[in-house]
Amino acid sequence: MIKKTFVFILCAISISLSQNFRVERIEPPNWWFGMKTDTIQILLYGTNVASAEIYPSHRGATVIDFHKAESPNYLFIDLLVDNTINENLNFEIGLANDDYDTVITFPILQREKREKAFQGFNQSDVVYLIMADRFCDGNTDNNTIGDSLDEFTENDLDGRKGGDIEGIISKLDYLKELGVTSIWITPMLENNMWMSYHGYAATDLYKIDPRFGSNELYKKLVNEAHNKDLKIIMDHVSNHIGINHWWIKDLPFKDWINGAPENHLPANHNKMTFPDPYSPGESVALTWDGWFTDYMPDLNQANTFLKKYLIQNTLWWIEYLGIDGIREDTYPYVNQYYLSDWAKIILDEYPSFNIVGEVWTGEPAFLAAYQRNNKFGLKLNSNLPSVTDFALADAFRDYLSGKKGLEGVFNILAMDYIYSEPENLLTFIDNHDIARGLYLTKENVKKFKTALTVLLTTRGIPKILYGTEIGIVGDNRHGTIRSPFPGGFKFSEHNAFTKCGRTDYENDIFNFTQKLISLRRNFKSLSNGKLIHYYPFNNVYVYFRYLNKETTMIIVNGSEKEQTIEFSSYREMLDDSKKLIDLITDDKIELSKINSIKINPLSSYIYLIEK
């Protein structure tokens, strides 16, 4: 009898405990008054949180609805923010069941008054791409966080080197000296993974990885950059997360991710399947649903709760940090209906903002399909302002490697009629995923300089990879493409952040790059002018940029022979011109006295035309 009573008591305790709940996470952590997006969805997570009834307060917001998930540990609450409130407050929500009650607070804040924020970026800018871990270590104390997941050490090619936010802050003056105007930084969200220095496998979408710093430090970086008239572009990922994300052990819905860790599709790299008019639906699904690797679960943006979560998360970071743009990773692999809504909501909230989608293909027709207001009416309006111009990059790379001449660059630009906004393409020679330009050209600095000249004087928004300006070469491996910047780390043998610390080789390329950027900034025709170009016979590319009364002439000799330029061949652009002023040497050419000039092998010239 005693034994039976004891069992009964244990069962009663077990039933009682199962009804208790605990709130462990609230996401987003806050919102703001005065946002166009004033209806938000709060995710509550914790043991048995769905068992609670809610009792909201009545000032600052209104609870419209709430939703239980398939997991008992989630509760989604729809909240309408009262934009008539003009002071910070903590909106309270009571949660209770028969056995337990608690009150959570959700801060709703006034938006910060910022002179410089949400500025966007355009072809007046020069973008500088930083891989956060490989640029500069400003705080060696945060290089490890005491876990066992960093299996790669500093000495390993793919190990963490220690670059962080404090390191980037410490080099803002260097970037200002170089002349760049916008900084694109690879992702810095928490990546609590076995190999995660790159930042593309997030394990918490609201937290900066402590090895990079903190949310507050990222905000400080943005503010200090803005004080120096430098813009910040945040690298964002909607496509996937890291396998160690806290969701994975307890998904709110089974379809929160595509497949499961033990059973999922591999990535299908047919990035063009969506705009393809003949593509079957199952091909589209394969592209959107496949996992890049087994440690990067693919998110299912078709789930309406996840879609809301990701859009809010993006808006939260934009508003919290005050950033100026986003680079969206793996763009074609994401549900395009979600991305169209995502981009529209962001741009409605921040009209001056810019977003560039990574579309890794060298075909202009496919790239154009992903840019907003596509001229051919493909399926939906992406609302995406900018795409990565891999077509022009491939042309640069074919030229540098010797596969083609400068006619490849000419041909790609000649296809700009297919784009809705060719001037808003992000142009580049290399990036953090592909071999550097100097490696492709077998360290032929003269040839590399000609490509760099075209990049910084033709249409589009030019981007250079960190270390380009000092001639980092690397090879085909990610670890060397992403080489640590000399002088940014305790193991550096010299300091390339300073003129006296750089080698003669590094100073030569730095000075050349700095000069080109300066010319682009000071002569608006080089950044915002209309483009007129001539076919590069004998691998000599001549083109003009003109804006209002300012016209510049660029001559690039991509051949290894001296070439002759006959001015009569460019009569339409030079007909009423009197003089050419070399913007690099200040030499002057009197067109009434000289009919032609000799152009050195692998060289470039930038002239201001005086009428």
Coordinates of C-alpha atoms in Angstrom, one line a residue, residues 120-121 127 184 233-237 324-332 339 342-343 346-347 353-359 367 370-371 383-390 424-428 461 463:
G120 CA 23.1 53.4 -49.3
F121 CA 26.1 53.1 -51.6
V127 CA 33.9 49.5 -51.6
W184 CA 31.9 45.6 -46.7
I233 CA 27.9 47.3 -45.7
M234 CA 26.8 44.3 -43.6
D235 CA 27.1 40.8 -45.0
H236 CA 23.8 38.9 -44.4
V237 CA 22.7 35.3 -44.9
D324 CA 24.2 51.8 -45.0
G325 CA 23.8 48.6 -47.1
I326 CA 23.6 44.8 -47.2
R327 CA 25.4 42.3 -49.2
E328 CA 23.1 39.2 -49.4
D329 CA 25.0 35.9 -49.6
T330 CA 24.1 33.0 -52.0
Y331 CA 21.2 35.0 -53.5
P332 CA 19.9 32.5 -56.1
L339 CA 13.6 37.7 -51.1
W342 CA 12.4 41.0 -48.0
A343 CA 14.0 43.6 -50.2
I346 CA 13.8 47.0 -46.3
L347 CA 13.7 49.6 -49.1
F353 CA 19.5 52.0 -48.6
N354 CA 21.2 49.7 -51.1
I355 CA 21.3 45.9 -51.3
V356 CA 23.6 43.8 -53.5
G357 CA 22.8 40.2 -54.1
E358 CA 25.6 37.6 -54.6
V359 CA 24.7 36.0 -57.9
L367 CA 22.6 38.4 -63.7
Y370 CA 17.9 39.0 -60.6
Q371 CA 18.0 42.8 -60.7
N383 CA 13.1 44.5 -55.8
L384 CA 16.9 43.9 -55.6
P385 CA 18.8 47.1 -56.6
S386 CA 22.3 45.6 -57.2
V387 CA 23.9 42.3 -58.2
T388 CA 27.5 41.2 -58.1
D389 CA 28.9 41.7 -61.6
F390 CA 30.6 38.3 -62.0
N424 CA 24.3 49.9 -59.9
L425 CA 26.2 46.7 -60.4
L426 CA 29.0 45.8 -57.9
T427 CA 32.2 45.4 -60.0
F428 CA 35.4 43.7 -58.9
I461 CA 30.3 50.4 -58.1
K463 CA 35.0 46.9 -55.0

